[in-house]
mmCIF file of C-alpha atoms and ligand atoms in Angstrom:
data_model
loop_
_atom_site.group_PDB
_atom_site.id
_atom_site.type_symbol
_atom_site.label_atom_id
_atom_site.label_comp_id
_atom_site.label_asym_id
_atom_site.label_seq_id
_atom_site.Cartn_x
_atom_site.Cartn_y
_atom_site.Cartn_z
ATOM 1 C CA UNK C 1 -0.141 -0.031 0.317
ATOM 2 C CA UNK C 2 1.142 3.318 -0.978
ATOM 3 C CA UNK C 3 1.499 5.840 1.523
ATOM 4 C CA UNK C 4 0.211 9.272 0.125
ATOM 5 C CA UNK C 5 2.520 12.457 1.357
ATOM 6 C CA UNK C 6 1.588 15.227 -1.093
ATOM 7 C CA UNK C 7 -1.446 15.866 0.580
ATOM 8 C CA UNK C 8 0.214 15.933 3.887
ATOM 9 C CA UNK C 9 2.981 18.486 2.593
ATOM 10 C CA UNK C 10 -0.131 20.369 1.543
ATOM 11 C CA UNK C 11 -1.466 20.725 4.489
ATOM 12 C CA UNK C 12 1.912 21.710 6.499
ATOM 13 C CA UNK C 13 2.880 24.136 3.574
ATOM 14 C CA UNK C 14 -0.855 26.277 4.169
ATOM 15 C CA UNK C 15 -0.494 26.021 8.018
ATOM 16 C CA UNK C 16 3.068 27.584 7.785
ATOM 17 C CA UNK C 17 1.374 30.194 5.400
ATOM 18 C CA UNK C 18 -1.436 30.688 7.893
ATOM 19 C CA UNK C 19 1.019 30.923 11.086
ATOM 20 C CA UNK C 20 3.314 33.852 8.937
ATOM 21 C CA UNK C 21 0.139 36.080 9.027
ATOM 22 C CA UNK C 22 0.990 37.748 6.062
ATOM 23 C CA UNK C 23 4.893 38.541 6.648
ATOM 24 C CA UNK C 24 6.932 38.037 3.357
ATOM 25 C CA UNK C 25 9.667 35.409 5.397
ATOM 26 C CA UNK C 26 13.383 35.298 3.454
ATOM 27 C CA UNK C 27 15.203 32.112 3.591
ATOM 28 C CA UNK C 28 19.173 32.143 2.352
ATOM 29 C CA UNK C 29 20.643 29.006 1.039
ATOM 30 C CA UNK C 30 24.239 28.270 0.904
ATOM 31 C CA UNK C 31 25.515 26.029 -1.743
ATOM 32 C CA UNK C 32 29.646 25.586 -1.495
ATOM 33 C CA UNK C 33 31.690 24.289 -4.498
ATOM 34 C CA UNK C 34 30.370 22.110 -7.387
ATOM 35 C CA UNK C 35 27.712 20.043 -5.767
ATOM 36 C CA UNK C 36 24.759 19.458 -8.312
ATOM 37 C CA UNK C 37 22.622 17.966 -6.196
ATOM 38 C CA UNK C 38 22.458 20.771 -3.528
ATOM 39 C CA UNK C 39 21.954 23.261 -6.268
ATOM 40 C CA UNK C 40 19.231 21.356 -7.713
ATOM 41 C CA UNK C 41 17.353 21.342 -4.067
ATOM 42 C CA UNK C 42 18.328 24.751 -3.279
ATOM 43 C CA UNK C 43 16.997 26.275 -6.817
ATOM 44 C CA UNK C 44 13.808 23.551 -6.225
ATOM 45 C CA UNK C 45 13.116 25.188 -2.775
ATOM 46 C CA UNK C 46 13.297 28.896 -3.798
ATOM 47 C CA UNK C 47 10.970 27.785 -6.474
ATOM 48 C CA UNK C 48 8.482 26.570 -3.376
ATOM 49 C CA UNK C 49 9.073 29.556 -1.360
ATOM 50 C CA UNK C 50 8.180 31.992 -4.220
ATOM 51 C CA UNK C 51 5.246 30.505 -5.084
ATOM 52 C CA UNK C 52 4.162 30.590 -1.149
ATOM 53 C CA UNK C 53 4.520 34.542 -1.368
ATOM 54 C CA UNK C 54 8.169 33.966 0.696
ATOM 55 C CA UNK C 55 11.244 34.700 -1.036
ATOM 56 C CA UNK C 56 14.974 34.051 -0.771
ATOM 57 C CA UNK C 57 18.272 33.644 -2.303
ATOM 58 C CA UNK C 58 21.239 30.948 -3.486
ATOM 59 C CA UNK C 59 24.638 31.960 -2.532
ATOM 60 C CA UNK C 60 26.972 29.547 -4.205
ATOM 61 C CA UNK C 61 30.226 30.169 -3.047
ATOM 62 C CA UNK C 62 33.848 29.125 -3.923
ATOM 63 C CA UNK C 63 35.611 26.318 -1.479
ATOM 64 C CA UNK C 64 36.842 28.457 1.090
ATOM 65 C CA UNK C 65 35.936 28.834 4.571
ATOM 66 C CA UNK C 66 36.674 32.356 5.478
ATOM 67 C CA UNK C 67 33.983 33.688 2.526
ATOM 68 C CA UNK C 68 31.729 31.062 3.816
ATOM 69 C CA UNK C 69 32.147 31.929 7.850
ATOM 70 C CA UNK C 70 31.799 35.597 6.496
ATOM 71 C CA UNK C 71 28.614 35.663 4.787
ATOM 72 C CA UNK C 72 27.200 33.386 7.861
ATOM 73 C CA UNK C 73 27.844 36.082 9.981
ATOM 74 C CA UNK C 74 26.503 38.865 7.682
ATOM 75 C CA UNK C 75 23.514 36.996 7.437
ATOM 76 C CA UNK C 76 23.196 36.273 10.936
ATOM 77 C CA UNK C 77 23.267 40.198 11.577
ATOM 78 C CA UNK C 78 20.852 41.084 8.822
ATOM 79 C CA UNK C 79 17.048 41.411 9.945
ATOM 80 C CA UNK C 80 15.519 41.039 6.449
ATOM 81 C CA UNK C 81 17.155 37.201 6.658
ATOM 82 C CA UNK C 82 14.819 34.555 8.711
ATOM 83 C CA UNK C 83 16.460 31.732 7.986
ATOM 84 C CA UNK C 84 19.920 30.528 6.736
ATOM 85 C CA UNK C 85 20.452 26.810 5.428
ATOM 86 C CA UNK C 86 23.969 25.506 4.544
ATOM 87 C CA UNK C 87 24.045 22.398 2.378
ATOM 88 C CA UNK C 88 26.027 19.474 3.288
ATOM 89 C CA UNK C 89 28.111 17.482 2.368
ATOM 90 C CA UNK C 90 30.538 20.650 2.509
ATOM 91 C CA UNK C 91 33.825 20.192 0.844
ATOM 92 C CA UNK C 92 36.407 18.806 2.794
ATOM 93 C CA UNK C 93 38.969 21.679 3.369
ATOM 94 C CA UNK C 94 35.640 23.421 5.328
ATOM 95 C CA UNK C 95 35.713 22.411 9.101
ATOM 96 C CA UNK C 96 31.793 21.406 9.244
ATOM 97 C CA UNK C 97 31.509 21.906 13.067
ATOM 98 C CA UNK C 98 32.782 25.673 12.860
ATOM 99 C CA UNK C 99 30.061 25.901 10.133
ATOM 100 C CA UNK C 100 27.495 24.496 12.412
ATOM 101 C CA UNK C 101 28.350 26.861 15.501
ATOM 102 C CA UNK C 102 28.590 29.798 13.183
ATOM 103 C CA UNK C 103 24.997 29.972 12.343
ATOM 104 C CA UNK C 104 22.375 31.763 14.747
ATOM 105 C CA UNK C 105 20.372 29.350 16.499
ATOM 106 C CA UNK C 106 17.146 31.058 15.720
ATOM 107 C CA UNK C 107 17.692 31.547 12.332
ATOM 108 C CA UNK C 108 19.262 27.793 11.790
ATOM 109 C CA UNK C 109 16.255 26.349 9.505
ATOM 110 C CA UNK C 110 17.729 23.142 9.505
ATOM 111 C CA UNK C 111 18.547 22.275 13.118
ATOM 112 C CA UNK C 112 22.369 21.706 12.434
ATOM 113 C CA UNK C 113 23.871 23.913 15.199
ATOM 114 C CA UNK C 114 24.973 22.167 18.289
ATOM 115 C CA UNK C 115 22.584 24.210 20.404
ATOM 116 C CA UNK C 116 19.574 22.655 18.293
ATOM 117 C CA UNK C 117 20.699 19.285 18.642
ATOM 118 C CA UNK C 118 21.607 19.392 22.179
ATOM 119 C CA UNK C 119 18.077 20.831 22.679
ATOM 120 C CA UNK C 120 16.795 18.119 21.263
ATOM 121 C CA UNK C 121 18.618 15.546 23.169
ATOM 122 C CA UNK C 122 17.317 16.814 26.195
ATOM 123 C CA UNK C 123 13.519 16.690 24.964
ATOM 124 C CA UNK C 124 13.233 19.906 23.431
ATOM 125 C CA UNK C 125 12.345 20.499 20.021
ATOM 126 C CA UNK C 126 12.803 23.913 18.837
ATOM 127 C CA UNK C 127 14.367 23.893 15.445
ATOM 128 C CA UNK C 128 14.891 20.582 14.191
ATOM 129 C CA UNK C 129 16.647 18.625 11.071
ATOM 130 C CA UNK C 130 13.614 18.650 8.600
ATOM 131 C CA UNK C 131 14.554 15.107 6.928
ATOM 132 C CA UNK C 132 13.754 13.406 10.259
ATOM 133 C CA UNK C 133 10.821 15.666 11.008
ATOM 134 C CA UNK C 134 9.233 14.821 7.618
ATOM 135 C CA UNK C 135 9.368 11.057 8.893
ATOM 136 C CA UNK C 136 7.874 11.930 11.984
ATOM 137 C CA UNK C 137 4.778 13.753 10.377
ATOM 138 C CA UNK C 138 3.999 10.783 8.041
ATOM 139 C CA UNK C 139 4.613 8.108 10.479
ATOM 140 C CA UNK C 140 1.852 10.165 12.745
ATOM 141 C CA UNK C 141 -0.634 10.487 9.645
ATOM 142 C CA UNK C 142 -0.796 6.610 9.678
ATOM 143 C CA UNK C 143 0.074 4.907 13.080
ATOM 144 C CA UNK C 144 0.632 5.233 16.882
ATOM 145 C CA UNK C 145 4.114 5.477 17.611
ATOM 146 C CA UNK C 146 3.680 4.687 20.843
ATOM 147 C CA UNK C 147 5.605 1.075 21.684
ATOM 148 C CA UNK C 148 6.130 0.457 18.052
ATOM 149 C CA UNK C 149 9.534 -1.231 17.013
ATOM 150 C CA UNK C 150 11.299 1.071 14.556
ATOM 151 C CA UNK C 151 14.406 -0.001 12.585
ATOM 152 C CA UNK C 152 16.434 3.227 10.949
ATOM 153 C CA UNK C 153 19.117 2.131 8.678
ATOM 154 C CA UNK C 154 21.589 5.194 8.942
ATOM 155 C CA UNK C 155 23.274 6.648 11.596
ATOM 156 C CA UNK C 156 24.526 10.056 10.185
ATOM 157 C CA UNK C 157 23.377 13.493 11.873
ATOM 158 C CA UNK C 158 21.197 14.317 8.905
ATOM 159 C CA UNK C 159 18.481 11.612 9.459
ATOM 160 C CA UNK C 160 19.304 9.007 11.635
ATOM 161 C CA UNK C 161 20.782 10.296 15.035
ATOM 162 C CA UNK C 162 17.877 12.874 15.275
ATOM 163 C CA UNK C 163 15.243 10.713 14.212
ATOM 164 C CA UNK C 164 16.142 8.256 16.777
ATOM 165 C CA UNK C 165 15.553 11.087 19.319
ATOM 166 C CA UNK C 166 12.232 12.437 17.872
ATOM 167 C CA UNK C 167 11.164 8.774 18.071
ATOM 168 C CA UNK C 168 12.095 8.269 21.795
ATOM 169 C CA UNK C 169 10.131 11.589 22.487
ATOM 170 C CA UNK C 170 7.023 9.693 21.092
ATOM 171 C CA UNK C 171 7.541 6.697 23.039
ATOM 172 C CA UNK C 172 8.772 4.087 20.448
ATOM 173 C CA UNK C 173 11.680 1.961 20.375
ATOM 174 C CA UNK C 174 14.274 3.049 17.824
ATOM 175 C CA UNK C 175 17.032 0.756 16.523
ATOM 176 C CA UNK C 176 19.650 2.211 14.402
ATOM 177 C CA UNK C 177 21.624 0.302 12.106
ATOM 178 C CA UNK C 178 24.743 1.319 9.660
ATOM 179 C CA UNK C 179 27.204 -0.822 7.546
ATOM 180 C CA UNK C 180 28.790 -2.961 10.576
ATOM 181 C CA UNK C 181 25.445 -3.791 12.039
ATOM 182 C CA UNK C 182 24.884 -7.714 12.472
ATOM 183 C CA UNK C 183 22.079 -9.376 11.631
ATOM 184 C CA UNK C 184 20.178 -6.525 9.451
ATOM 185 C CA UNK C 185 17.465 -8.724 7.373
ATOM 186 C CA UNK C 186 16.594 -10.375 10.711
ATOM 187 C CA UNK C 187 16.341 -7.035 12.574
ATOM 188 C CA UNK C 188 14.612 -5.630 9.499
ATOM 189 C CA UNK C 189 11.667 -8.687 9.735
ATOM 190 C CA UNK C 190 10.938 -7.902 13.432
ATOM 191 C CA UNK C 191 10.363 -4.072 12.902
ATOM 192 C CA UNK C 192 7.114 -2.414 12.845
ATOM 193 C CA UNK C 193 8.504 0.396 11.145
ATOM 194 C CA UNK C 194 11.639 0.566 8.914
ATOM 195 C CA UNK C 195 13.227 3.752 7.853
ATOM 196 C CA UNK C 196 15.663 3.385 4.828
ATOM 197 C CA UNK C 197 18.417 6.004 4.228
ATOM 198 C CA UNK C 198 21.366 4.354 2.701
ATOM 199 C CA UNK C 199 21.479 5.518 -0.813
ATOM 200 C CA UNK C 200 21.731 2.334 -2.231
ATOM 201 C CA UNK C 201 18.944 1.487 -5.136
ATOM 202 C CA UNK C 202 16.931 -1.956 -4.097
ATOM 203 C CA UNK C 203 18.922 -1.929 -0.604
ATOM 204 C CA UNK C 204 15.698 -3.165 1.113
ATOM 205 C CA UNK C 205 13.885 -5.945 -0.298
ATOM 206 C CA UNK C 206 10.378 -7.474 0.310
ATOM 207 C CA UNK C 207 11.794 -10.784 1.917
ATOM 208 C CA UNK C 208 13.377 -8.066 4.617
ATOM 209 C CA UNK C 209 9.848 -6.598 5.292
ATOM 210 C CA UNK C 210 7.065 -8.379 7.538
ATOM 211 C CA UNK C 211 3.577 -8.427 6.627
ATOM 212 C CA UNK C 212 1.747 -5.261 7.249
ATOM 213 C CA UNK C 213 4.671 -3.221 8.220
ATOM 214 C CA UNK C 214 5.713 0.637 7.624
ATOM 215 C CA UNK C 215 8.479 1.569 5.323
ATOM 216 C CA UNK C 216 9.806 5.018 4.898
ATOM 217 C CA UNK C 217 11.807 5.243 1.906
ATOM 218 C CA UNK C 218 14.472 8.385 2.211
ATOM 219 C CA UNK C 219 16.849 7.417 -0.307
ATOM 220 C CA UNK C 220 17.636 9.467 -3.257
ATOM 221 C CA UNK C 221 19.344 7.747 -6.113
ATOM 222 C CA UNK C 222 19.288 8.266 -10.154
ATOM 223 C CA UNK C 223 19.167 5.299 -12.138
ATOM 224 C CA UNK C 224 19.090 5.532 -15.941
ATOM 225 C CA UNK C 225 18.066 9.086 -15.600
ATOM 226 C CA UNK C 226 15.351 8.308 -13.087
ATOM 227 C CA UNK C 227 15.030 8.743 -9.405
ATOM 228 C CA UNK C 228 14.109 6.019 -7.259
ATOM 229 C CA UNK C 229 14.714 5.367 -3.186
ATOM 230 C CA UNK C 230 16.212 2.728 -1.482
ATOM 231 C CA UNK C 231 13.448 -0.125 -1.500
ATOM 232 C CA UNK C 232 11.583 -2.426 -3.705
ATOM 233 C CA UNK C 233 8.724 -0.338 -3.952
ATOM 234 C CA UNK C 234 6.749 -2.577 -6.288
ATOM 235 C CA UNK C 235 7.181 -5.906 -4.229
ATOM 236 C CA UNK C 236 6.759 -4.008 -0.904
ATOM 237 C CA UNK C 237 3.923 -2.757 -1.676
ATOM 238 C CA UNK C 238 2.001 -5.644 -2.045
ATOM 239 C CA UNK C 239 2.727 -6.671 1.575
ATOM 240 C CA UNK C 240 3.194 -3.628 3.672
ATOM 241 C CA UNK C 241 2.855 0.292 3.916
ATOM 242 C CA UNK C 242 5.421 2.098 1.716
ATOM 243 C CA UNK C 243 6.119 5.982 0.957
ATOM 244 C CA UNK C 244 6.910 6.434 -2.862
ATOM 245 C CA UNK C 245 10.225 8.546 -4.503
ATOM 246 C CA UNK C 246 9.853 10.677 -5.763
ATOM 247 C CA UNK C 247 6.850 12.185 -4.093
ATOM 248 C CA UNK C 248 7.356 11.085 -0.575
ATOM 249 C CA UNK C 249 9.818 11.833 2.242
ATOM 250 C CA UNK C 250 11.319 14.696 0.160
ATOM 251 C CA UNK C 251 8.264 16.270 -0.772
ATOM 252 C CA UNK C 252 7.355 16.356 3.271
ATOM 253 C CA UNK C 253 11.152 17.859 3.824
ATOM 254 C CA UNK C 254 10.758 20.643 1.557
ATOM 255 C CA UNK C 255 7.263 21.624 3.297
ATOM 256 C CA UNK C 256 8.950 21.341 6.875
ATOM 257 C CA UNK C 257 11.547 23.353 5.924
ATOM 258 C CA UNK C 258 9.257 26.126 5.255
ATOM 259 C CA UNK C 259 7.663 25.280 8.628
ATOM 260 C CA UNK C 260 10.851 25.753 10.354
ATOM 261 C CA UNK C 261 11.303 29.218 8.630
ATOM 262 C CA UNK C 262 7.855 29.996 10.012
ATOM 263 C CA UNK C 263 9.053 28.867 13.285
ATOM 264 C CA UNK C 264 12.509 30.908 13.341
ATOM 265 C CA UNK C 265 10.671 34.127 12.279
ATOM 266 C CA UNK C 266 8.663 33.591 15.515
ATOM 267 C CA UNK C 267 11.867 32.852 17.605
ATOM 268 C CA UNK C 268 13.077 36.269 16.250
ATOM 269 C CA UNK C 269 10.125 38.086 17.164
ATOM 270 C CA UNK C 270 9.305 39.029 14.047
ATOM 271 C CA UNK C 271 5.624 37.157 13.736
HETATM 272 P P1 NAP E 301 25.531 9.026 3.732
HETATM 273 O O1 NAP E 301 26.283 9.961 4.763
HETATM 274 O O2 NAP E 301 26.000 8.240 3.076
HETATM 275 O O3 NAP E 301 25.008 7.832 4.846
HETATM 276 C C1 NAP E 301 24.375 6.230 4.544
HETATM 277 C C2 NAP E 301 23.854 5.503 5.789
HETATM 278 O O4 NAP E 301 23.993 4.219 5.593
HETATM 279 C C3 NAP E 301 25.198 5.488 6.435
HETATM 280 O O5 NAP E 301 24.898 5.438 8.416
HETATM 281 C C4 NAP E 301 25.718 3.878 6.516
HETATM 282 O O6 NAP E 301 26.714 3.397 7.300
HETATM 283 C C5 NAP E 301 24.602 3.261 5.905
HETATM 284 N N1 NAP E 301 25.024 1.884 5.440
HETATM 285 C C6 NAP E 301 25.480 2.280 4.260
HETATM 286 N N2 NAP E 301 25.589 1.141 3.395
HETATM 287 C C7 NAP E 301 25.162 0.149 4.363
HETATM 288 C C8 NAP E 301 24.601 -1.318 4.418
HETATM 289 N N3 NAP E 301 25.344 -2.166 3.696
HETATM 290 N N4 NAP E 301 24.002 -1.597 5.358
HETATM 291 C C9 NAP E 301 23.827 -0.866 6.578
HETATM 292 N N5 NAP E 301 24.309 0.296 6.479
HETATM 293 C C10 NAP E 301 24.188 0.925 5.471
HETATM 294 O O7 NAP E 301 24.140 9.240 3.404
HETATM 295 P P2 NAP E 301 22.907 10.417 4.017
HETATM 296 O O8 NAP E 301 23.484 11.677 3.743
HETATM 297 O O9 NAP E 301 22.511 10.138 5.395
HETATM 298 O O10 NAP E 301 21.671 9.844 2.981
HETATM 299 C C11 NAP E 301 21.244 8.614 3.246
HETATM 300 C C12 NAP E 301 20.050 8.672 2.015
HETATM 301 O O11 NAP E 301 19.022 9.616 2.285
HETATM 302 C C13 NAP E 301 20.527 9.216 0.647
HETATM 303 O O12 NAP E 301 20.372 8.613 -0.557
HETATM 304 C C14 NAP E 301 20.220 10.537 0.451
HETATM 305 O O13 NAP E 301 19.992 11.176 -0.630
HETATM 306 C C15 NAP E 301 18.861 10.717 1.063
HETATM 307 N N6 NAP E 301 18.436 11.885 1.889
HETATM 308 C C16 NAP E 301 17.216 12.475 1.486
HETATM 309 C C17 NAP E 301 16.830 13.105 2.393
HETATM 310 C C18 NAP E 301 15.219 13.594 2.181
HETATM 311 O O14 NAP E 301 14.819 14.607 2.364
HETATM 312 N N7 NAP E 301 14.514 12.740 1.238
HETATM 313 C C19 NAP E 301 17.723 14.109 2.940
HETATM 314 C C20 NAP E 301 19.071 13.457 3.254
HETATM 315 C C21 NAP E 301 19.260 12.521 2.404
HETATM 316 P P3 NAP E 301 27.852 4.044 8.175
HETATM 317 O O15 NAP E 301 27.564 5.141 9.110
HETATM 318 O O16 NAP E 301 28.595 2.833 8.914
HETATM 319 O O17 NAP E 301 28.834 4.609 6.681
#
């Protein structure tokens, strides 16, 4: 069974728009180096923002840490900027921790500043990374998370780690798996919910999923010019609930980013 995500994304966007109370909000998106995927993502976000009556700017920078940190400083100080997003992964010559620390926590719309992470660890969800938040929003529309066994196949700060904390806050029982995990297939077969974010097409097979389980496919891969996820959608769909790719987690993540922009503006006292 296919999990419909587009109407959820629309609801999140419309609610965010209502909460902005007519205030035009600006999101500045920073892409460093020649990362084509980040540029495509930033452009699609800008298009969505404009469609909603908000606006923003894409800063495409060369691979220079000083320039990047200087830009973040000026955006932090600029009252016309309500949200700052830096696209990861950053080039290796840039200290990612310095970048995370530099973004003003109340403008940190992708929740990457250590202060926002720390608050999440302590159970306070202020500005939380958008992809794991999108996963939670999808799950909450179709199930009650309390007591559920959730297998997350990903341990990165972008997806797996923050998602495990969001799940704990909702009384679920998360297990985090990664490339060194033993008996992954057995763990997957026992899970009520599987969140897969590995970046390998066809990674999650039908025989790894129990009947009636829920599969959230976070993966984004390009195969023969087409975007696909990490799961064997066609076969899993016959026995379990599963999100499509495209039109699944990514769509809801984009809506969650706008929701966080509005939240950030509230934290800044402009709404
Ligand atoms: P990443 O940094 O490459 O992390 C991949 C994760 O998968 C790591 O934790 C890795 O384990 C694990 N893994 C790799 N091979 C494995 C295996 N054979 N068995 C078990 N675990 C394995 O990627 P990422 O940035 O977190 O993103 C993951 C995927 O999600 C990508 O396809 C990306 O495009 C997509 N994504 C989608 C969205 C969205 O909004 N839809 C947002 C972000 C990312 P180790 O830690 O041991 O290496």
